[in-house]
N, CA, C and O atoms as CSV, one atom per row, in Angstrom:
chain,resi,resn,atom,element,x,y,z
A,1,MET,N,N,19.859,14.968,-32.403
A,1,MET,CA,C,19.839,16.391,-33.287
A,1,MET,C,C,19.590,16.891,-32.060
A,1,MET,O,O,19.302,16.362,-30.987
A,2,SER,N,N,19.852,18.696,-32.625
A,2,SER,CA,C,19.351,19.764,-31.850
A,2,SER,C,C,19.646,20.890,-32.570
A,2,SER,O,O,20.146,20.732,-33.683
A,3,VAL,N,N,19.378,22.320,-32.040
A,3,VAL,CA,C,19.256,23.639,-32.409
A,3,VAL,C,C,21.058,23.486,-33.033
A,3,VAL,O,O,21.431,24.031,-34.072
A,4,HIS,N,N,21.746,22.848,-32.355
A,4,HIS,CA,C,23.523,22.684,-32.816
A,4,HIS,C,C,23.406,22.068,-34.010
A,4,HIS,O,O,24.469,22.185,-34.620
A,5,ASP,N,N,22.596,21.463,-34.625
A,5,ASP,CA,C,22.732,20.740,-36.126
A,5,ASP,C,C,21.765,21.626,-36.720
A,5,ASP,O,O,20.542,21.532,-36.623
A,6,LYS,N,N,22.478,22.561,-37.392
A,6,LYS,CA,C,21.924,23.727,-38.191
A,6,LYS,C,C,21.078,23.318,-39.760
A,6,LYS,O,O,20.349,24.047,-40.433
A,7,ASP,N,N,21.536,21.756,-40.029
A,7,ASP,CA,C,21.303,21.584,-41.586
A,7,ASP,C,C,20.544,20.558,-41.433
A,7,ASP,O,O,20.490,19.759,-42.368
A,8,THR,N,N,19.797,20.319,-40.278
A,8,THR,CA,C,18.714,18.907,-40.150
A,8,THR,C,C,17.432,19.521,-39.624
A,8,THR,O,O,17.262,20.601,-39.057
A,9,ILE,N,N,16.620,18.621,-39.932
A,9,ILE,CA,C,15.195,18.694,-39.411
A,9,ILE,C,C,15.073,17.920,-38.098
A,9,ILE,O,O,14.934,16.700,-38.186
A,10,ASP,N,N,15.113,18.512,-36.843
A,10,ASP,CA,C,15.047,17.534,-35.532
A,10,ASP,C,C,13.608,16.962,-35.777
A,10,ASP,O,O,13.603,15.788,-35.405
A,11,GLN,N,N,12.585,17.283,-36.183
A,11,GLN,CA,C,11.030,16.475,-35.984
A,11,GLN,C,C,10.206,17.256,-37.048
A,11,GLN,O,O,10.191,18.487,-37.089
A,12,CYS,N,N,9.398,16.307,-38.063
A,12,CYS,CA,C,8.480,16.852,-38.383
A,12,CYS,C,C,7.321,16.269,-38.399
A,12,CYS,O,O,7.500,15.092,-38.712
A,13,GLY,N,N,5.948,16.550,-38.177
A,13,GLY,CA,C,4.722,16.026,-37.911
A,13,GLY,C,C,3.642,17.030,-37.855
A,13,GLY,O,O,3.857,18.241,-37.831
A,14,GLN,N,N,2.171,16.345,-37.830
A,14,GLN,CA,C,1.069,17.400,-38.250
A,14,GLN,C,C,0.747,16.623,-36.780
A,14,GLN,O,O,1.095,15.612,-36.169
A,15,THR,N,N,-0.272,17.935,-36.609
A,15,THR,CA,C,-1.168,18.320,-35.495
A,15,THR,C,C,-2.378,17.852,-35.196
A,15,THR,O,O,-2.319,16.866,-35.931
A,16,SER,N,N,-3.448,17.773,-34.693
A,16,SER,CA,C,-4.395,16.998,-34.825
A,16,SER,C,C,-5.422,18.323,-35.505
A,16,SER,O,O,-6.532,18.010,-35.936
A,17,ASP,N,N,-5.034,19.567,-35.553
A,17,ASP,CA,C,-5.418,20.440,-36.613
A,17,ASP,C,C,-5.116,21.098,-37.549
A,17,ASP,O,O,-5.426,22.183,-38.042
A,18,GLY,N,N,-4.145,19.911,-37.825
A,18,GLY,CA,C,-3.657,19.830,-39.176
A,18,GLY,C,C,-2.802,20.864,-39.473
A,18,GLY,O,O,-2.773,21.360,-40.599
A,19,THR,N,N,-2.070,21.254,-38.524
A,19,THR,CA,C,-1.043,22.312,-38.792
A,19,THR,C,C,0.228,21.526,-38.698
A,19,THR,O,O,0.467,21.068,-37.581
A,20,VAL,N,N,1.155,21.262,-39.725
A,20,VAL,CA,C,2.493,21.038,-39.963
A,20,VAL,C,C,3.706,21.585,-38.982
A,20,VAL,O,O,4.224,22.656,-39.298
A,21,HIS,N,N,4.212,20.849,-37.727
A,21,HIS,CA,C,4.960,21.286,-37.291
A,21,HIS,C,C,6.406,21.107,-37.413
A,21,HIS,O,O,6.731,19.932,-37.246
A,22,LEU,N,N,7.482,21.990,-37.678
A,22,LEU,CA,C,8.897,21.897,-38.030
A,22,LEU,C,C,9.350,21.999,-36.641
A,22,LEU,O,O,8.893,22.965,-36.030
A,23,VAL,N,N,10.244,21.126,-35.922
A,23,VAL,CA,C,10.470,21.290,-34.480
A,23,VAL,C,C,11.669,21.157,-34.515
A,23,VAL,O,O,12.004,20.296,-35.330
A,24,MET,N,N,12.847,21.837,-33.759
A,24,MET,CA,C,13.868,22.137,-33.413
A,24,MET,C,C,14.081,22.014,-31.813
A,24,MET,O,O,13.415,22.752,-31.087
A,25,TYR,N,N,15.111,20.979,-31.182
A,25,TYR,CA,C,15.404,20.728,-30.076
A,25,TYR,C,C,16.327,21.621,-29.390
A,25,TYR,O,O,17.406,21.617,-29.984
A,26,CYS,N,N,16.327,22.334,-28.441
A,26,CYS,CA,C,17.002,23.448,-27.644
A,26,CYS,C,C,17.455,22.863,-26.318
A,26,CYS,O,O,16.799,23.061,-25.296
A,27,PRO,N,N,18.507,22.185,-26.323
A,27,PRO,CA,C,18.884,21.171,-24.751
A,27,PRO,C,C,19.418,22.390,-24.082
A,27,PRO,O,O,19.841,23.304,-24.788
A,28,GLY,N,N,19.439,22.491,-22.724
A,28,GLY,CA,C,19.869,23.627,-21.888
A,28,GLY,C,C,18.964,24.913,-21.966
A,28,GLY,O,O,17.747,24.932,-22.149
A,29,GLU,N,N,19.735,25.887,-21.804
A,29,GLU,CA,C,19.408,26.825,-21.852
A,29,GLU,C,C,19.978,28.258,-22.327
A,29,GLU,O,O,21.097,28.763,-22.245
A,30,LEU,N,N,18.941,28.635,-22.776
A,30,LEU,CA,C,19.083,30.094,-24.151
A,30,LEU,C,C,19.849,31.268,-23.569
A,30,LEU,O,O,19.345,32.031,-22.745
A,31,GLY,N,N,21.111,31.383,-24.037
A,31,GLY,CA,C,21.844,32.395,-23.494
A,31,GLY,C,C,23.239,31.906,-23.027
A,31,GLY,O,O,24.330,32.470,-23.108
A,32,LYS,N,N,22.794,30.331,-22.357
A,32,LYS,CA,C,23.849,29.892,-21.802
A,32,LYS,C,C,24.716,28.834,-22.664
A,32,LYS,O,O,25.875,28.873,-23.078
A,33,ASP,N,N,23.604,27.797,-22.771
A,33,ASP,CA,C,23.891,26.599,-23.972
A,33,ASP,C,C,23.886,26.593,-24.870
A,33,ASP,O,O,24.759,25.879,-25.366
A,34,PHE,N,N,22.944,27.345,-25.864
A,34,PHE,CA,C,22.630,27.909,-27.208
A,34,PHE,C,C,22.624,29.532,-27.359
A,34,PHE,O,O,22.739,30.136,-26.292
A,35,SER,N,N,22.548,30.039,-28.121
A,35,SER,CA,C,21.926,31.317,-28.491
A,35,SER,C,C,21.041,31.825,-29.305
A,35,SER,O,O,20.895,31.227,-30.371
A,36,PHE,N,N,20.253,32.984,-29.068
A,36,PHE,CA,C,19.137,32.966,-29.792
A,36,PHE,C,C,19.395,33.196,-31.436
A,36,PHE,O,O,18.519,33.284,-32.296
A,37,GLU,N,N,20.987,33.274,-31.644
A,37,GLU,CA,C,21.584,33.058,-33.032
A,37,GLU,C,C,21.117,32.035,-33.492
A,37,GLU,O,O,20.476,32.135,-34.538
A,38,ASP,N,N,21.270,30.812,-32.908
A,38,ASP,CA,C,22.009,29.449,-33.008
A,38,ASP,C,C,20.119,29.233,-33.692
A,38,ASP,O,O,19.840,28.770,-34.799
A,39,ILE,N,N,19.188,29.686,-32.722
A,39,ILE,CA,C,17.993,29.284,-33.049
A,39,ILE,C,C,17.611,30.053,-34.532
A,39,ILE,O,O,16.755,29.516,-35.235
A,40,ALA,N,N,18.115,31.032,-34.890
A,40,ALA,CA,C,17.485,32.238,-35.565
A,40,ALA,C,C,17.899,31.394,-37.220
A,40,ALA,O,O,17.134,31.201,-38.164
A,41,GLU,N,N,19.577,30.974,-37.075
A,41,GLU,CA,C,19.720,30.239,-38.118
A,41,GLU,C,C,19.341,28.980,-38.380
A,41,GLU,O,O,19.437,28.626,-39.555
A,42,LYS,N,N,18.829,28.009,-37.389
A,42,LYS,CA,C,18.339,26.929,-37.702
A,42,LYS,C,C,16.800,27.009,-38.039
A,42,LYS,O,O,16.150,26.064,-38.485
A,43,ALA,N,N,16.228,28.464,-37.723
A,43,ALA,CA,C,15.154,29.009,-38.234
A,43,ALA,C,C,14.560,29.236,-39.914
A,43,ALA,O,O,13.528,29.133,-40.577
A,44,GLU,N,N,15.944,29.599,-40.035
A,44,GLU,CA,C,16.214,30.314,-41.554
A,44,GLU,C,C,16.651,29.145,-42.234
A,44,GLU,O,O,16.603,29.240,-43.460
A,45,ASN,N,N,17.141,27.872,-41.687
A,45,ASN,CA,C,17.333,26.856,-42.425
A,45,ASN,C,C,16.039,26.016,-43.001
A,45,ASN,O,O,16.020,25.579,-44.151
A,46,TYR,N,N,14.930,25.838,-42.039
A,46,TYR,CA,C,13.504,25.361,-41.578
A,46,TYR,C,C,12.846,26.354,-42.925
A,46,TYR,O,O,12.414,25.887,-43.979
A,47,LEU,N,N,12.901,27.601,-42.614
A,47,LEU,CA,C,12.386,28.717,-43.690
A,47,LEU,C,C,12.585,27.911,-45.208
A,47,LEU,O,O,11.656,27.472,-45.885
A,48,GLU,N,N,13.775,27.851,-45.488
A,48,GLU,CA,C,14.133,27.326,-46.965
A,48,GLU,C,C,13.837,26.299,-47.100
A,48,GLU,O,O,13.434,25.930,-48.203
A,49,PHE,N,N,13.923,25.422,-46.018
A,49,PHE,CA,C,13.517,23.813,-46.480
A,49,PHE,C,C,11.932,23.926,-46.730
A,49,PHE,O,O,11.692,23.354,-47.793
A,50,ALA,N,N,10.878,24.393,-46.214
A,50,ALA,CA,C,9.978,24.654,-47.049
A,50,ALA,C,C,9.726,25.911,-47.886
A,50,ALA,O,O,8.841,25.598,-48.683
A,51,LEU,N,N,9.994,26.862,-48.032
A,51,LEU,CA,C,9.711,27.933,-49.091
A,51,LEU,C,C,10.236,26.707,-50.551
A,51,LEU,O,O,9.470,26.319,-51.432
A,52,GLU,N,N,11.460,26.393,-50.433
A,52,GLU,CA,C,12.152,25.847,-51.639
A,52,GLU,C,C,11.894,24.685,-52.222
A,52,GLU,O,O,12.446,24.290,-53.249
A,53,GLY,N,N,10.742,23.878,-51.366
A,53,GLY,CA,C,9.905,22.561,-51.844
A,53,GLY,C,C,10.236,21.360,-51.425
A,53,GLY,O,O,9.679,20.293,-51.686
A,54,ALA,N,N,11.332,21.600,-50.642
A,54,ALA,CA,C,11.895,20.269,-50.174
A,54,ALA,C,C,10.959,19.366,-48.672
A,54,ALA,O,O,11.009,18.183,-48.333
A,55,LEU,N,N,10.398,20.207,-48.243
A,55,LEU,CA,C,9.331,19.343,-47.479
A,55,LEU,C,C,8.002,18.834,-48.228
A,55,LEU,O,O,7.200,18.038,-47.739
A,56,GLU,N,N,7.925,19.318,-49.263
A,56,GLU,CA,C,6.641,18.875,-50.255
A,56,GLU,C,C,7.345,17.344,-50.556
A,56,GLU,O,O,6.773,16.257,-50.472
A,57,LYS,N,N,8.741,17.599,-50.926
A,57,LYS,CA,C,9.011,16.484,-51.909
A,57,LYS,C,C,9.744,15.073,-51.095
A,57,LYS,O,O,10.108,14.025,-51.627
A,58,GLN,N,N,9.805,15.436,-49.738
A,58,GLN,CA,C,10.106,14.575,-48.829
A,58,GLN,C,C,9.287,14.197,-47.967
A,58,GLN,O,O,9.515,13.175,-47.320
A,59,ALA,N,N,7.977,15.057,-47.743
A,59,ALA,CA,C,6.688,14.659,-47.203
A,59,ALA,C,C,5.398,15.210,-47.807
A,59,ALA,O,O,4.762,16.133,-47.297
A,60,PRO,N,N,4.985,14.434,-49.181
A,60,PRO,CA,C,4.101,14.913,-49.763
A,60,PRO,C,C,2.399,14.983,-48.969
A,60,PRO,O,O,1.413,15.710,-49.095
A,61,GLN,N,N,2.662,14.129,-48.373
A,61,GLN,CA,C,1.377,14.568,-47.264
A,61,GLN,C,C,1.329,15.785,-46.386
A,61,GLN,O,O,0.460,15.809,-45.513
A,62,PHE,N,N,2.093,16.723,-46.499
A,62,PHE,CA,C,2.057,17.840,-45.479
A,62,PHE,C,C,1.806,18.987,-47.003
A,62,PHE,O,O,1.910,20.193,-46.775
A,63,ALA,N,N,1.575,18.657,-48.080
A,63,ALA,CA,C,1.924,19.588,-49.162
A,63,ALA,C,C,0.318,20.779,-48.811
A,63,ALA,O,O,-0.807,20.360,-48.538
A,64,GLY,N,N,0.606,21.803,-48.902
A,64,GLY,CA,C,-0.399,22.471,-48.423
A,64,GLY,C,C,-1.150,23.002,-47.465
A,64,GLY,O,O,-2.032,23.860,-47.462
A,65,LYS,N,N,-0.472,22.116,-46.372
A,65,LYS,CA,C,-0.904,22.439,-45.163
A,65,LYS,C,C,-0.400,23.554,-44.143
A,65,LYS,O,O,0.816,23.576,-43.951
A,66,PRO,N,N,-1.041,24.310,-43.593
A,66,PRO,CA,C,-0.590,25.399,-42.579
A,66,PRO,C,C,0.971,24.641,-42.070
A,66,PRO,O,O,1.066,23.417,-41.971
A,67,LEU,N,N,1.702,25.233,-41.887
A,67,LEU,CA,C,2.846,25.327,-41.469
A,67,LEU,C,C,3.360,26.157,-40.670
A,67,LEU,O,O,3.376,27.347,-40.986
A,68,ALA,N,N,4.054,25.598,-39.103
A,68,ALA,CA,C,4.709,26.298,-37.904
A,68,ALA,C,C,6.254,25.597,-37.428
A,68,ALA,O,O,6.440,24.391,-37.265
A,69,ILE,N,N,6.982,26.364,-37.308
A,69,ILE,CA,C,8.133,26.166,-36.774
A,69,ILE,C,C,8.213,26.179,-35.088
A,69,ILE,O,O,7.850,27.135,-34.402
A,70,ARG,N,N,8.662,25.153,-34.665
A,70,ARG,CA,C,8.547,24.814,-32.925
A,70,ARG,C,C,9.724,25.015,-32.526
A,70,ARG,O,O,10.700,24.550,-33.113
A,71,VAL,N,N,9.781,25.598,-31.672
A,71,VAL,CA,C,11.108,26.011,-31.179
A,71,VAL,C,C,10.739,25.352,-29.457
A,71,VAL,O,O,10.296,26.097,-28.583
A,72,SER,N,N,11.069,23.607,-29.179
A,72,SER,CA,C,11.195,23.272,-28.456
A,72,SER,C,C,12.301,23.333,-27.273
A,72,SER,O,O,13.287,22.607,-27.401
A,73,CYS,N,N,12.193,24.147,-26.149
A,73,CYS,CA,C,13.324,24.268,-25.203
A,73,CYS,C,C,13.275,23.418,-24.028
A,73,CYS,O,O,12.243,22.826,-23.712
A,74,GLU,N,N,14.092,23.358,-23.531
A,74,GLU,CA,C,14.707,22.431,-22.014
A,74,GLU,C,C,13.900,23.184,-20.917
A,74,GLU,O,O,13.410,22.636,-19.929
A,75,TYR,N,N,13.844,24.132,-21.129
A,75,TYR,CA,C,13.663,25.512,-20.350
A,75,TYR,C,C,13.282,26.747,-20.635
A,75,TYR,O,O,13.839,27.300,-21.583
A,76,TRP,N,N,12.351,27.389,-19.959
A,76,TRP,CA,C,11.692,28.453,-20.540
A,76,TRP,C,C,12.554,29.609,-20.549
A,76,TRP,O,O,12.893,30.153,-19.498
A,77,PRO,N,N,13.030,30.126,-22.009
A,77,PRO,CA,C,13.786,31.295,-22.051
A,77,PRO,C,C,13.203,32.657,-21.666
A,77,PRO,O,O,12.156,33.251,-21.925
A,78,HIS,N,N,14.429,32.944,-20.858
A,78,HIS,CA,C,14.234,34.192,-20.327
A,78,HIS,C,C,12.966,35.170,-20.910
A,78,HIS,O,O,12.458,34.829,-21.979
A,79,SER,N,N,12.488,36.297,-20.265
A,79,SER,CA,C,11.507,36.750,-20.925
A,79,SER,C,C,11.748,38.018,-21.577
A,79,SER,O,O,10.874,38.687,-22.128
A,80,SER,N,N,13.323,38.405,-21.466
A,80,SER,CA,C,14.219,39.426,-22.205
A,80,SER,C,C,14.218,38.523,-23.654
A,80,SER,O,O,14.624,39.248,-24.562
A,81,TYR,N,N,13.977,37.544,-23.997
A,81,TYR,CA,C,13.753,37.005,-25.307
A,81,TYR,C,C,12.568,37.449,-26.021
A,81,TYR,O,O,12.561,37.504,-27.251
A,82,LYS,N,N,11.115,37.913,-24.987
A,82,LYS,CA,C,9.991,37.827,-25.902
A,82,LYS,C,C,10.095,38.376,-27.047
A,82,LYS,O,O,9.612,37.883,-28.066
A,83,PRO,N,N,10.859,39.666,-26.998
A,83,PRO,CA,C,10.298,40.519,-28.162
A,83,PRO,C,C,11.472,39.924,-29.608
A,83,PRO,O,O,11.255,40.084,-30.809
A,84,ARG,N,N,12.539,39.320,-29.046
A,84,ARG,CA,C,13.000,38.457,-30.229
A,84,ARG,C,C,12.235,37.708,-31.100
A,84,ARG,O,O,12.075,37.851,-32.312
A,85,PHE,N,N,11.720,36.782,-30.233
A,85,PHE,CA,C,10.941,35.668,-30.743
A,85,PHE,C,C,9.703,36.501,-31.652
A,85,PHE,O,O,9.319,36.245,-32.793
A,86,ALA,N,N,9.329,37.366,-30.901
A,86,ALA,CA,C,7.660,38.071,-31.542
A,86,ALA,C,C,8.464,38.491,-32.642
A,86,ALA,O,O,7.863,38.029,-33.612
A,87,LYS,N,N,9.644,39.199,-33.136
A,87,LYS,CA,C,10.086,39.633,-33.987
A,87,LYS,C,C,10.126,38.797,-35.355
A,87,LYS,O,O,9.689,39.165,-36.445
A,88,MET,N,N,10.719,37.655,-35.056
A,88,MET,CA,C,11.043,36.257,-35.611
A,88,MET,C,C,9.488,35.864,-35.886
A,88,MET,O,O,9.418,35.406,-37.027
A,89,ALA,N,N,8.367,35.877,-35.325
A,89,ALA,CA,C,7.341,35.486,-35.437
A,89,ALA,C,C,6.782,36.382,-36.657
A,89,ALA,O,O,6.085,35.796,-37.485
A,90,ARG,N,N,7.019,37.676,-36.820
A,90,ARG,CA,C,6.268,38.626,-37.405
A,90,ARG,C,C,7.155,38.364,-38.989
A,90,ARG,O,O,6.604,38.671,-40.046
A,91,GLN,N,N,7.981,38.015,-38.970
A,91,GLN,CA,C,9.162,37.954,-39.861
A,91,GLN,C,C,8.574,36.504,-40.754
A,91,GLN,O,O,8.516,36.628,-41.977
A,92,LEU,N,N,8.259,35.507,-40.296
A,92,LEU,CA,C,7.755,34.369,-40.625
A,92,LEU,C,C,6.536,34.444,-41.042
A,92,LEU,O,O,6.231,33.764,-42.022
A,93,ALA,N,N,5.561,35.267,-40.420
A,93,ALA,CA,C,3.829,35.688,-40.665
A,93,ALA,C,C,4.183,36.013,-42.644
A,93,ALA,O,O,3.564,35.326,-43.457
A,94,ILE,N,N,4.794,36.662,-42.940
A,94,ILE,CA,C,5.292,37.519,-44.078
A,94,ILE,C,C,4.937,35.977,-45.095
A,94,ILE,O,O,4.087,35.923,-45.983
A,95,TYR,N,N,5.892,34.775,-44.635
A,95,TYR,CA,C,5.183,33.875,-45.519
A,95,TYR,C,C,4.514,32.589,-45.080
A,95,TYR,O,O,4.741,31.486,-45.577
A,96,LYS,N,N,3.419,32.919,-43.811
A,96,LYS,CA,C,2.434,32.274,-43.638
A,96,LYS,C,C,2.815,31.336,-42.708
A,96,LYS,O,O,2.038,30.413,-42.464
A,97,ILE,N,N,3.920,31.413,-42.121
A,97,ILE,CA,C,4.633,30.563,-40.961
A,97,ILE,C,C,4.368,30.822,-39.589
A,97,ILE,O,O,4.867,31.911,-39.306
A,98,GLY,N,N,3.788,30.290,-38.587
A,98,GLY,CA,C,3.486,29.917,-37.426
A,98,GLY,C,C,5.318,30.007,-36.550
A,98,GLY,O,O,6.447,29.691,-36.925
A,99,LEU,N,N,4.873,30.475,-35.561
A,99,LEU,CA,C,6.285,30.669,-34.828
A,99,LEU,C,C,5.688,29.632,-33.032
A,99,LEU,O,O,4.774,30.249,-32.486
A,100,LEU,N,N,5.962,28.776,-32.523
A,100,LEU,CA,C,5.667,28.760,-30.978
A,100,LEU,C,C,6.833,28.117,-30.186
A,100,LEU,O,O,7.729,27.406,-30.642
A,101,VAL,N,N,6.679,28.425,-29.189
A,101,VAL,CA,C,7.817,28.285,-28.643
A,101,VAL,C,C,7.455,27.208,-27.175
A,101,VAL,O,O,6.709,27.818,-26.409
A,102,ASP,N,N,7.714,26.198,-26.803
A,102,ASP,CA,C,7.553,25.068,-25.838
A,102,ASP,C,C,8.810,24.826,-24.830
A,102,ASP,O,O,10.016,25.053,-24.921
A,103,VAL,N,N,7.887,24.204,-23.726
A,103,VAL,CA,C,9.014,23.702,-22.768
A,103,VAL,C,C,8.316,22.218,-22.444
A,103,VAL,O,O,7.170,22.179,-21.996
A,104,SER,N,N,8.941,21.219,-22.653
A,104,SER,CA,C,8.634,20.052,-22.083
A,104,SER,C,C,9.470,19.198,-20.852
A,104,SER,O,O,9.327,17.989,-20.667
A,105,HIS,N,N,10.259,19.973,-20.153
A,105,HIS,CA,C,11.467,19.504,-19.257
A,105,HIS,C,C,10.580,18.849,-17.847
A,105,HIS,O,O,9.757,19.598,-17.321
A,106,LEU,N,N,10.717,17.893,-17.457
A,106,LEU,CA,C,9.995,17.458,-16.603
A,106,LEU,C,C,10.544,18.359,-15.034
A,106,LEU,O,O,9.869,18.096,-14.039
A,107,SER,N,N,11.171,18.897,-14.938
A,107,SER,CA,C,11.569,19.876,-13.674
A,107,SER,C,C,11.204,20.879,-13.624
A,107,SER,O,O,11.337,21.567,-12.612
A,108,VAL,N,N,10.411,21.436,-15.096
A,108,VAL,CA,C,9.814,22.749,-15.050
A,108,VAL,C,C,8.607,22.770,-15.217
A,108,VAL,O,O,8.036,21.786,-15.686
A,109,VAL,N,N,7.972,23.841,-14.889
A,109,VAL,CA,C,5.904,23.562,-15.414
A,109,VAL,C,C,6.792,23.754,-16.971
A,109,VAL,O,O,7.852,24.316,-17.248
A,110,GLY,N,N,5.691,22.924,-17.859
A,110,GLY,CA,C,5.705,23.145,-19.134
A,110,GLY,C,C,4.794,24.077,-19.528
A,110,GLY,O,O,4.214,24.801,-18.719
A,111,GLY,N,N,4.589,24.124,-20.919
A,111,GLY,CA,C,3.607,24.621,-21.521
A,111,GLY,C,C,3.921,25.106,-23.488
A,111,GLY,O,O,4.577,24.470,-24.313
A,112,ARG,N,N,3.171,26.402,-23.669
A,112,ARG,CA,C,3.586,26.630,-24.741
A,112,ARG,C,C,3.114,28.440,-25.054
A,112,ARG,O,O,2.104,28.992,-24.616
A,113,TYR,N,N,3.995,28.949,-25.767
A,113,TYR,CA,C,3.535,30.240,-26.310
A,113,TYR,C,C,3.780,30.254,-27.696
A,113,TYR,O,O,4.800,30.054,-28.355
A,114,ASP,N,N,2.173,30.641,-28.108
A,114,ASP,CA,C,2.163,30.642,-29.216
A,114,ASP,C,C,2.386,32.000,-29.882
A,114,ASP,O,O,1.476,32.755,-29.539
A,115,TYR,N,N,3.170,32.535,-30.626
A,115,TYR,CA,C,3.154,33.975,-31.067
A,115,TYR,C,C,2.361,34.123,-32.052
A,115,TYR,O,O,2.352,35.294,-32.432
A,116,GLN,N,N,1.583,33.339,-32.727
A,116,GLN,CA,C,0.613,33.727,-33.411
A,116,GLN,C,C,-1.061,34.088,-33.040
A,116,GLN,O,O,-2.031,34.639,-33.562
A,117,GLU,N,N,-0.725,33.459,-31.917
A,117,GLU,CA,C,-2.248,33.517,-30.937
A,117,GLU,C,C,-1.942,34.312,-29.547
A,117,GLU,O,O,-1.663,33.488,-28.677
A,118,GLU,N,N,-1.915,35.283,-29.195
A,118,GLU,CA,C,-0.750,35.584,-28.215
A,118,GLU,C,C,-1.960,35.474,-27.100
A,118,GLU,O,O,-1.782,35.010,-25.974
A,119,SER,N,N,-2.951,35.868,-27.488
A,119,SER,CA,C,-4.147,36.246,-26.436
A,119,SER,C,C,-4.490,34.705,-25.428
A,119,SER,O,O,-4.935,34.647,-24.282
A,120,GLY,N,N,-4.106,33.613,-26.327
A,120,GLY,CA,C,-4.623,32.193,-25.756
A,120,GLY,C,C,-3.271,31.420,-25.403
A,120,GLY,O,O,-3.295,30.200,-25.236
A,121,SER,N,N,-2.017,32.206,-25.287
A,121,SER,CA,C,-0.572,31.337,-24.960
A,121,SER,C,C,-0.512,30.905,-23.345
A,121,SER,O,O,-1.271,31.058,-22.388
A,122,VAL,N,N,0.394,30.474,-23.488
A,122,VAL,CA,C,0.551,29.982,-22.176
A,122,VAL,C,C,2.304,29.826,-21.692
A,122,VAL,O,O,3.232,29.610,-22.472
A,123,GLY,N,N,2.397,29.995,-20.292
A,123,GLY,CA,C,3.860,30.264,-20.131
A,123,GLY,C,C,4.378,31.357,-19.328
A,123,GLY,O,O,3.452,31.997,-18.830
A,124,PRO,N,N,5.388,31.744,-19.063
A,124,PRO,CA,C,5.997,32.697,-18.619
A,124,PRO,C,C,5.718,34.158,-19.209
A,124,PRO,O,O,6.330,35.130,-18.767
């Protein structure tokens, strides 16, 4: 599963702080192997999944928990994409949903960029 599989939730889980993460995997490089539009389309599907009650129906233990969409990239997106992620975060915030972008590839420095808490963020 990946950002290319628009109609699937790649992974769903709860962090130690109680936030439920709907995770999408983005293999390769943003702009080369997949587009920002791919991310946006899948994020929209994740939003519908949460707002229409499918999350609560399939995983009732996550009902009423804080929610974030997590974009897990193989490589850091170029900094020119930060404004687009920030705009997406503002749009999701209307629904009280956070946005995180992280990297976990073994050949690059990993980290996370939390668009809800920019002061404590990590990454380029």
